[in-house]
PDB file of C-alpha atoms and ligand atoms in Angstrom:
ATOM      1  CA  GLU A 166       0.000   0.000   0.000  1.00 38.00           C
ATOM      2  CA  GLY A 167       1.514   3.302  -1.090  1.00 41.00           C
ATOM      3  CA  PRO A 168       0.342   6.904  -0.729  1.00 45.00           C
ATOM      4  CA  ASP A 169      -0.989   7.185  -4.329  1.00 46.00           C
ATOM      5  CA  ARG A 170      -3.684   4.544  -4.313  1.00 46.00           C
ATOM      6  CA  HIS A 171      -7.180   5.073  -5.625  1.00 45.00           C
ATOM      7  CA  GLY A 172     -10.159   4.925  -3.331  1.00 46.00           C
ATOM      8  CA  ASP A 173     -10.754   5.955   0.201  1.00 50.00           C
ATOM      9  CA  ALA A 174      -9.695   4.489   3.456  1.00 55.00           C
ATOM     10  CA  ALA A 175     -10.666   1.056   2.198  1.00 61.00           C
ATOM     11  CA  VAL A 176      -7.862  -1.200   1.012  1.00 69.00           C
ATOM     12  CA  GLU A 177      -8.367  -2.027  -2.674  1.00 75.00           C
ATOM     13  CA  GLU A 178      -6.482  -4.654  -4.581  1.00 82.00           C
ATOM     14  CA  ALA A 179      -6.860  -5.634  -8.236  1.00 86.00           C
ATOM     15  CA  LYS A 180      -8.584  -8.999  -8.526  1.00 82.00           C
ATOM     16  CA  PRO A 181      -6.568 -11.603 -10.362  1.00 86.00           C
ATOM     17  CA  ARG A 182      -8.469 -11.791 -13.675  1.00 84.00           C
ATOM     18  CA  LEU A 183      -7.313 -14.823 -15.648  1.00 84.00           C
ATOM     19  CA  LYS A 184      -9.972 -14.705 -18.315  1.00 89.00           C
ATOM     20  CA  ARG A 185      -9.950 -17.608 -20.710  1.00 90.00           C
ATOM     21  CA  PRO A 186      -9.812 -16.239 -24.256  1.00 91.00           C
ATOM     22  CA  PRO A 187     -12.891 -16.500 -26.492  1.00 96.00           C
ATOM     23  CA  MET A 188     -12.641 -19.664 -28.582  1.00 98.00           C
ATOM     24  CA  PHE A 189     -13.081 -20.129 -32.318  1.00 98.00           C
ATOM     25  CA  LYS A 190     -13.854 -23.231 -34.369  1.00 98.00           C
ATOM     26  CA  VAL A 191     -11.898 -24.059 -37.495  1.00 98.00           C
ATOM     27  CA  MET A 192     -14.539 -25.484 -39.849  1.00 98.00           C
ATOM     28  CA  MET A 193     -13.649 -27.475 -42.952  1.00 98.00           C
ATOM     29  CA  LEU A 194     -15.999 -27.248 -45.932  1.00 98.00           C
ATOM     30  CA  ASN A 195     -16.767 -29.940 -48.482  1.00 98.00           C
ATOM     31  CA  ASP A 196     -16.027 -29.558 -52.173  1.00 98.00           C
ATOM     32  CA  ASP A 197     -16.297 -31.932 -55.135  1.00 98.00           C
ATOM     33  CA  TYR A 198     -12.608 -32.025 -56.096  1.00 98.00           C
ATOM     34  CA  THR A 199     -10.208 -32.353 -53.168  1.00 98.00           C
ATOM     35  CA  PRO A 200      -9.172 -36.021 -52.847  1.00 98.00           C
ATOM     36  CA  MET A 201     -10.249 -37.758 -49.648  1.00 98.00           C
ATOM     37  CA  ASP A 202      -6.723 -38.962 -48.879  1.00 98.00           C
ATOM     38  CA  PHE A 203      -5.403 -35.393 -49.152  1.00 98.00           C
ATOM     39  CA  VAL A 204      -8.026 -34.205 -46.644  1.00 99.00           C
ATOM     40  CA  VAL A 205      -7.053 -36.992 -44.239  1.00 98.00           C
ATOM     41  CA  GLU A 206      -3.385 -35.978 -44.561  1.00 98.00           C
ATOM     42  CA  VAL A 207      -4.288 -32.339 -43.852  1.00 98.00           C
ATOM     43  CA  LEU A 208      -6.268 -33.263 -40.727  1.00 98.00           C
ATOM     44  CA  GLU A 209      -3.388 -35.410 -39.456  1.00 98.00           C
ATOM     45  CA  THR A 210      -0.772 -32.759 -40.190  1.00 98.00           C
ATOM     46  CA  PHE A 211      -2.453 -29.520 -39.142  1.00 98.00           C
ATOM     47  CA  PHE A 212      -4.822 -30.764 -36.446  1.00 98.00           C
ATOM     48  CA  ARG A 213      -2.738 -33.602 -34.972  1.00 98.00           C
ATOM     49  CA  MET A 214      -5.443 -36.216 -35.513  1.00 98.00           C
ATOM     50  CA  ASP A 215      -4.653 -39.919 -35.826  1.00 98.00           C
ATOM     51  CA  ARG A 216      -5.699 -41.725 -39.025  1.00 98.00           C
ATOM     52  CA  GLU A 217      -8.999 -42.899 -37.510  1.00 98.00           C
ATOM     53  CA  GLN A 218     -10.095 -39.459 -36.237  1.00 98.00           C
ATOM     54  CA  ALA A 219      -8.956 -37.784 -39.455  1.00 98.00           C
ATOM     55  CA  THR A 220     -10.945 -40.261 -41.544  1.00 98.00           C
ATOM     56  CA  ARG A 221     -14.048 -39.725 -39.402  1.00 98.00           C
ATOM     57  CA  VAL A 222     -13.847 -35.926 -39.666  1.00 98.00           C
ATOM     58  CA  MET A 223     -13.162 -36.090 -43.427  1.00 99.00           C
ATOM     59  CA  LEU A 224     -16.247 -38.297 -43.942  1.00 98.00           C
ATOM     60  CA  THR A 225     -18.367 -35.931 -41.812  1.00 98.00           C
ATOM     61  CA  VAL A 226     -17.303 -33.008 -44.018  1.00 98.00           C
ATOM     62  CA  HIS A 227     -17.967 -35.090 -47.125  1.00 98.00           C
ATOM     63  CA  THR A 228     -21.466 -36.173 -46.061  1.00 98.00           C
ATOM     64  CA  ARG A 229     -22.708 -33.186 -44.018  1.00 98.00           C
ATOM     65  CA  GLY A 230     -20.968 -30.324 -45.841  1.00 98.00           C
ATOM     66  CA  LYS A 231     -18.761 -29.170 -42.991  1.00 98.00           C
ATOM     67  CA  ALA A 232     -17.276 -30.213 -39.669  1.00 98.00           C
ATOM     68  CA  VAL A 233     -15.182 -28.823 -36.824  1.00 98.00           C
ATOM     69  CA  CYS A 234     -11.446 -29.575 -37.130  1.00 98.00           C
ATOM     70  CA  GLY A 235     -10.465 -27.907 -33.863  1.00 98.00           C
ATOM     71  CA  VAL A 236     -11.245 -25.103 -31.404  1.00 98.00           C
ATOM     72  CA  TYR A 237      -8.604 -22.482 -30.541  1.00 98.00           C
ATOM     73  CA  PRO A 238      -8.100 -18.861 -29.502  1.00 97.00           C
ATOM     74  CA  GLN A 239      -8.810 -16.586 -32.471  1.00 97.00           C
ATOM     75  CA  ASP A 240      -5.248 -15.964 -33.700  1.00 97.00           C
ATOM     76  CA  ILE A 241      -4.413 -19.668 -33.681  1.00 98.00           C
ATOM     77  CA  ALA A 242      -7.702 -20.560 -35.406  1.00 98.00           C
ATOM     78  CA  GLU A 243      -7.120 -17.946 -38.158  1.00 98.00           C
ATOM     79  CA  THR A 244      -3.538 -19.092 -38.654  1.00 98.00           C
ATOM     80  CA  LYS A 245      -4.473 -22.774 -38.924  1.00 98.00           C
ATOM     81  CA  ALA A 246      -7.291 -22.049 -41.389  1.00 98.00           C
ATOM     82  CA  ALA A 247      -4.929 -19.963 -43.553  1.00 98.00           C
ATOM     83  CA  LEU A 248      -2.150 -22.600 -43.429  1.00 98.00           C
ATOM     84  CA  VAL A 249      -4.562 -25.345 -44.541  1.00 98.00           C
ATOM     85  CA  VAL A 250      -5.944 -23.263 -47.404  1.00 98.00           C
ATOM     86  CA  ASP A 251      -2.425 -22.254 -48.550  1.00 98.00           C
ATOM     87  CA  TYR A 252      -1.255 -25.870 -48.402  1.00 98.00           C
ATOM     88  CA  ALA A 253      -4.281 -27.005 -50.430  1.00 98.00           C
ATOM     89  CA  ARG A 254      -3.651 -24.273 -53.037  1.00 98.00           C
ATOM     90  CA  GLU A 255      -0.014 -25.338 -53.357  1.00 98.00           C
ATOM     91  CA  HIS A 256      -1.372 -28.749 -54.328  1.00 98.00           C
ATOM     92  CA  GLN A 257      -4.036 -27.249 -56.654  1.00 98.00           C
ATOM     93  CA  HIS A 258      -6.947 -28.315 -54.443  1.00 98.00           C
ATOM     94  CA  PRO A 259      -9.906 -26.025 -53.666  1.00 98.00           C
ATOM     95  CA  LEU A 260     -10.246 -27.173 -50.025  1.00 98.00           C
ATOM     96  CA  MET A 261     -11.699 -24.408 -47.801  1.00 98.00           C
ATOM     97  CA  CYS A 262     -11.668 -23.702 -44.091  1.00 98.00           C
ATOM     98  CA  GLN A 263     -13.497 -20.985 -42.231  1.00 97.00           C
ATOM     99  CA  VAL A 264     -13.357 -19.709 -38.666  1.00 98.00           C
ATOM    100  CA  GLU A 265     -16.503 -19.342 -36.529  1.00 98.00           C
ATOM    101  CA  ARG A 266     -17.026 -18.173 -32.975  1.00 98.00           C
ATOM    102  CA  ALA A 267     -17.380 -21.296 -30.782  1.00 98.00           C
TER     103      ALA A 267
HETATM  104  N1  NFA B1768     -15.943 -34.438 -51.456  1.00 78.89           N
HETATM  105  C1  NFA B1768     -14.562 -34.800 -51.740  1.00 78.89           C
HETATM  106  C2  NFA B1768     -14.524 -35.967 -52.727  1.00 78.89           C
HETATM  107  O1  NFA B1768     -15.508 -36.625 -52.951  1.00 78.89           O
HETATM  108  C3  NFA B1768     -13.801 -35.175 -50.478  1.00 78.89           C
HETATM  109  C4  NFA B1768     -13.713 -34.070 -49.493  1.00 78.89           C
HETATM  110  C5  NFA B1768     -13.928 -34.338 -48.149  1.00 78.89           C
HETATM  111  C6  NFA B1768     -13.394 -32.769 -49.891  1.00 78.89           C
HETATM  112  C7  NFA B1768     -13.839 -33.333 -47.199  1.00 78.89           C
HETATM  113  C8  NFA B1768     -13.293 -31.759 -48.938  1.00 78.89           C
HETATM  114  C9  NFA B1768     -13.500 -32.053 -47.601  1.00 78.89           C
HETATM  115  N2  NFA B1768     -13.349 -36.225 -53.306  1.00 78.89           N
END
């Protein structure tokens, strides 16, 4: 406690505020052209899924149109989505990801 504190006689301390960051989903979208095995490789590489998980998520995207690949703080979600799309473009595939508030 020093002389230049805010407030009155009462002792005030800042509360420890350890707010968890807002979370964002990386969604993968279906298309008609990207090969299934390429999508599985992407899910394994960028989202650290094993072959079984990656295959399940790929088939969910294929049949339902989109699925969640992972949930992260916003900067990580945006970076992962961009890395996946860049990697797909390098291989001439139209695979798309988008980021949504979780
Ligand atoms: N629909 C694609 C195909 O039939 C596979 C795919 C799955 C593409 C998931 C994008 C995402 N080759």
